[in-house]
Tab-separated table of C-alpha atoms in Angstrom:
chain	number	residue	atom	x	y	z
M	1	MET	CA	0.000	0.000	0.000
M	2	ALA	CA	1.316	3.412	-0.982
M	3	GLN	CA	1.594	6.297	1.453
M	4	PHE	CA	-0.710	9.192	0.452
M	5	ILE	CA	0.902	12.538	1.256
M	6	LYS	CA	-0.709	15.960	0.874
M	7	LEU	CA	1.672	18.764	-0.111
M	8	TYR	CA	0.961	22.373	-1.015
M	9	ASN	CA	2.811	23.910	-3.937
M	10	GLU	CA	3.290	27.310	-2.259
M	11	ASN	CA	4.946	25.910	0.846
M	12	PRO	CA	5.703	22.150	0.842
M	13	ASN	CA	5.854	20.781	4.419
M	14	PRO	CA	9.495	19.803	5.258
M	15	LYS	CA	8.394	16.786	7.366
M	16	GLU	CA	6.358	15.376	4.486
M	17	ILE	CA	9.177	16.136	2.011
M	18	LYS	CA	11.527	14.146	4.271
M	19	LYS	CA	9.198	11.108	4.003
M	20	VAL	CA	9.443	11.349	0.216
M	21	LEU	CA	13.239	11.672	0.355
M	22	ASP	CA	13.547	8.622	2.633
M	23	VAL	CA	11.549	6.546	0.159
M	24	LEU	CA	13.569	7.768	-2.845
M	25	ARG	CA	16.888	7.125	-1.088
M	26	ASN	CA	15.753	3.574	-0.329
M	27	GLY	CA	14.968	2.863	-3.981
M	28	GLY	CA	11.245	3.603	-3.777
M	29	LEU	CA	8.903	4.925	-6.465
M	30	VAL	CA	6.961	8.164	-6.084
M	31	ILE	CA	4.109	9.736	-8.021
M	32	TYR	CA	4.354	13.521	-7.831
M	33	PRO	CA	2.828	16.657	-9.364
M	34	THR	CA	4.537	18.786	-11.993
M	35	ASP	CA	3.372	21.869	-13.886
M	36	THR	CA	1.775	19.523	-16.432
M	37	VAL	CA	0.642	15.942	-15.771
M	38	TYR	CA	1.521	13.837	-12.730
M	39	GLY	CA	4.844	12.001	-13.018
M	40	LEU	CA	6.128	8.633	-11.848
M	41	GLY	CA	9.704	8.838	-10.668
M	42	CYS	CA	12.657	7.589	-8.645
M	43	ASP	CA	16.232	8.606	-7.855
M	44	ILE	CA	18.151	8.588	-11.181
M	45	THR	CA	21.168	7.005	-9.516
M	46	ASN	CA	19.246	3.905	-8.354
M	47	THR	CA	19.325	1.323	-11.164
M	48	LYS	CA	16.977	-1.121	-9.411
M	49	ALA	CA	14.335	1.578	-8.975
M	50	LEU	CA	14.726	2.568	-12.647
M	51	GLU	CA	14.281	-1.067	-13.680
M	52	ARG	CA	11.138	-1.248	-11.553
M	53	ILE	CA	9.641	1.734	-13.417
M	54	ALA	CA	10.611	0.210	-16.767
M	55	ARG	CA	8.844	-3.049	-15.774
M	56	ILE	CA	5.695	-1.146	-14.784
M	57	LYS	CA	5.762	0.646	-18.147
M	58	GLY	CA	6.395	-2.655	-19.967
M	59	ILE	CA	9.620	-1.510	-21.615
M	60	LYS	CA	13.334	-2.296	-21.363
M	61	LEU	CA	15.291	0.237	-19.333
M	62	GLU	CA	17.760	0.914	-22.149
M	63	LYS	CA	14.841	1.776	-24.484
M	64	ALA	CA	12.963	3.964	-21.969
M	65	ASN	CA	12.548	7.652	-22.783
M	66	PHE	CA	12.700	8.929	-19.234
M	67	SER	CA	13.446	12.585	-18.602
M	68	PHE	CA	15.327	14.089	-15.668
M	69	ILE	CA	13.541	16.466	-13.321
M	70	CYS	CA	16.071	19.101	-12.267
M	71	ASN	CA	15.845	21.899	-9.732
M	72	ASP	CA	17.313	24.645	-11.906
M	73	LEU	CA	19.664	25.291	-14.809
M	74	SER	CA	22.792	24.798	-12.688
M	75	HIS	CA	21.694	21.200	-12.076
M	76	ILE	CA	21.506	20.559	-15.810
M	77	SER	CA	25.243	21.035	-16.447
M	78	ASP	CA	25.960	17.939	-14.336
M	79	TYR	CA	24.569	15.711	-17.076
M	80	ILE	CA	24.777	17.531	-20.400
M	81	ARG	CA	27.678	18.577	-22.600
M	82	GLN	CA	28.559	22.235	-22.861
M	83	ILE	CA	25.900	24.111	-24.825
M	84	ASP	CA	26.156	27.242	-26.963
M	85	THR	CA	24.778	30.639	-25.998
M	86	ALA	CA	21.709	30.370	-28.244
M	87	THR	CA	20.671	27.057	-26.616
M	88	TYR	CA	21.294	28.468	-23.141
M	89	LYS	CA	19.091	31.485	-23.939
M	90	ILE	CA	16.231	29.185	-24.970
M	91	LEU	CA	16.542	27.216	-21.711
M	92	LYS	CA	16.785	30.381	-19.622
M	93	LYS	CA	13.661	31.799	-21.258
M	94	ALA	CA	11.570	28.633	-20.962
M	95	LEU	CA	12.544	27.213	-17.576
M	96	PRO	CA	11.073	26.639	-15.110
M	97	GLY	CA	8.130	25.758	-17.329
M	98	PRO	CA	6.117	23.052	-19.121
M	99	TYR	CA	8.880	21.963	-21.500
M	100	THR	CA	11.123	18.930	-21.932
M	101	PHE	CA	14.375	19.706	-23.725
M	102	ILE	CA	16.429	16.982	-25.386
M	103	LEU	CA	20.102	17.814	-24.963
M	104	PRO	CA	23.428	16.035	-25.608
M	105	GLY	CA	24.444	13.939	-22.577
M	106	ASN	CA	27.917	13.945	-21.056
M	107	ASN	CA	30.090	11.288	-19.383
M	108	ASN	CA	28.554	11.884	-15.938
M	109	LEU	CA	25.231	10.251	-16.804
M	110	PRO	CA	24.213	7.605	-14.249
M	111	LYS	CA	25.086	3.994	-15.045
M	112	ALA	CA	21.684	3.122	-16.556
M	113	PHE	CA	21.975	5.986	-19.071
M	114	LYS	CA	25.671	5.700	-19.986
M	115	LYS	CA	25.002	4.590	-23.575
M	116	ARG	CA	22.700	7.528	-24.262
M	117	LYS	CA	23.768	10.280	-26.605
M	118	THR	CA	20.950	12.584	-25.479
M	119	VAL	CA	18.852	13.098	-22.376
M	120	GLY	CA	15.490	14.790	-21.740
M	121	ILE	CA	15.626	17.585	-19.163
M	122	ARG	CA	12.700	19.119	-17.243
M	123	VAL	CA	12.650	21.998	-14.765
M	124	PRO	CA	8.935	22.138	-13.935
M	125	ASP	CA	7.293	25.261	-12.584
M	126	ASN	CA	6.215	23.314	-9.504
M	127	ASN	CA	7.697	23.848	-6.034
M	128	ILE	CA	6.894	20.336	-4.813
M	129	ALA	CA	8.863	18.562	-7.555
M	130	ARG	CA	11.739	21.060	-7.417
M	131	THR	CA	11.992	20.989	-3.612
M	132	ILE	CA	12.237	17.179	-3.684
M	133	VAL	CA	15.059	17.328	-6.236
M	134	GLN	CA	16.869	20.123	-4.399
M	135	GLU	CA	16.753	18.267	-1.070
M	136	LEU	CA	17.657	14.920	-2.686
M	137	GLY	CA	20.765	16.431	-4.255
M	138	ASN	CA	20.314	14.965	-7.729
M	139	PRO	CA	17.517	14.716	-10.317
M	140	ILE	CA	14.638	12.275	-10.231
M	141	VAL	CA	13.468	10.424	-13.278
M	142	SER	CA	10.138	11.376	-14.777
M	143	THR	CA	7.663	9.467	-16.886
M	144	SER	CA	4.030	10.508	-17.278
M	145	ILE	CA	1.106	8.721	-15.655
M	146	TYR	CA	-1.001	7.533	-18.560
M	147	ASP	CA	-4.583	6.344	-18.388
M	148	GLU	CA	-5.916	3.420	-20.395
M	149	ASP	CA	-9.210	5.249	-20.845
M	150	ASP	CA	-9.885	6.134	-24.493
M	151	ILE	CA	-11.166	9.600	-23.619
M	152	VAL	CA	-8.961	10.590	-20.676
M	153	GLU	CA	-5.286	10.294	-21.584
M	154	TYR	CA	-3.936	11.417	-18.193
M	155	THR	CA	-5.450	10.946	-14.737
M	156	THR	CA	-5.567	14.326	-12.973
M	157	ASP	CA	-7.229	13.458	-9.633
M	158	PRO	CA	-4.649	12.337	-6.991
M	159	GLU	CA	-7.200	10.081	-5.249
M	160	LEU	CA	-7.914	8.239	-8.502
M	161	ILE	CA	-4.165	7.980	-9.107
M	162	LEU	CA	-3.764	6.411	-5.655
M	163	GLU	CA	-6.579	3.954	-6.394
M	164	LYS	CA	-4.894	2.808	-9.583
M	165	TRP	CA	-1.239	2.822	-8.456
M	166	ASP	CA	-1.614	1.833	-4.793
M	167	ASN	CA	0.161	-1.526	-5.149
M	168	LEU	CA	2.761	-0.387	-7.675
M	169	VAL	CA	4.436	2.593	-5.991
M	170	ASP	CA	5.527	3.610	-2.485
M	171	ILE	CA	4.172	7.163	-2.269
M	172	VAL	CA	1.485	9.143	-4.096
M	173	ILE	CA	1.751	12.887	-3.471
M	174	ASP	CA	-1.492	14.837	-3.537
M	175	GLY	CA	-0.465	18.219	-4.893
M	176	GLY	CA	-3.980	19.088	-6.080
M	177	TYR	CA	-5.525	18.344	-9.453
M	178	GLY	CA	-2.957	17.877	-12.200
M	179	ASP	CA	-3.156	19.132	-15.776
M	180	ASN	CA	-4.173	16.814	-18.598
M	181	VAL	CA	-1.764	18.239	-21.167
M	182	ALA	CA	1.828	16.961	-21.192
M	183	SER	CA	4.967	19.064	-21.666
M	184	THR	CA	6.113	20.375	-25.023
M	185	ILE	CA	9.187	18.400	-26.151
M	186	ILE	CA	11.891	20.270	-28.056
M	187	ASP	CA	15.085	18.636	-29.335
M	188	LEU	CA	18.035	21.009	-28.942
M	189	SER	CA	20.729	18.416	-29.654
M	190	GLY	CA	21.055	19.301	-33.356
M	191	HIS	CA	21.817	22.467	-35.313
M	192	GLU	CA	18.239	23.741	-35.173
M	193	PRO	CA	15.521	23.294	-32.495
M	194	GLU	CA	13.113	20.525	-33.506
M	195	ILE	CA	9.596	20.193	-32.096
M	196	ILE	CA	8.993	16.557	-31.099
M	197	ARG	CA	5.651	17.049	-29.356
M	198	GLU	CA	3.409	20.074	-28.949
M	199	GLY	CA	2.094	20.181	-25.407
M	200	LYS	CA	1.354	22.733	-22.723
M	201	GLY	CA	4.453	24.878	-23.403
M	202	ASP	CA	3.913	27.615	-25.983
M	203	ILE	CA	6.313	27.078	-28.904
M	204	ASP	CA	6.185	30.728	-29.953
M	205	VAL	CA	7.768	31.712	-26.647
M	206	ILE	CA	10.824	29.614	-27.493
M	207	LEU	CA	11.365	29.814	-31.235
């Protein structure tokens, strides 16, 4: 049975955040709010936890398109190669915000991602997710919570998320109703920005 923790975006309770951190440090899985849809995540340095998420999603870990939730832009440089000024300006303008940027990875990527040439980076405009990452000291992995329903692609009600994921994860964070539109994905690893998916983030703001 998953713990169900209520957190407020304006001022996340440190005691409750500590519960989340304890679970992540012990290889647990957490469902948490972002500025778009709810995410399923774990500590990016814990291979067993990453494998557990991949099993839940029915994919092999090496084929999984997980993105990293970071606290701010300074966190990003730990895992990506040096970027040019134009790319940096795009990131600075868009983040924190509802975007996932695909960037060239560097040699510091955690073991499970070592063979990757690129990595997806998120800095959500959500204090709960960013506080968790800041206190943890490294990014958490993010993959969206999909719904099998033909009409509803993403579950937005935390209580319904708990009902569905209760036996699969260790904590479900209730951060209020989530959005039902995913992040906009932009590939910045090539010469020109390439839109991979139009989502909540406004493309005109970036390009």
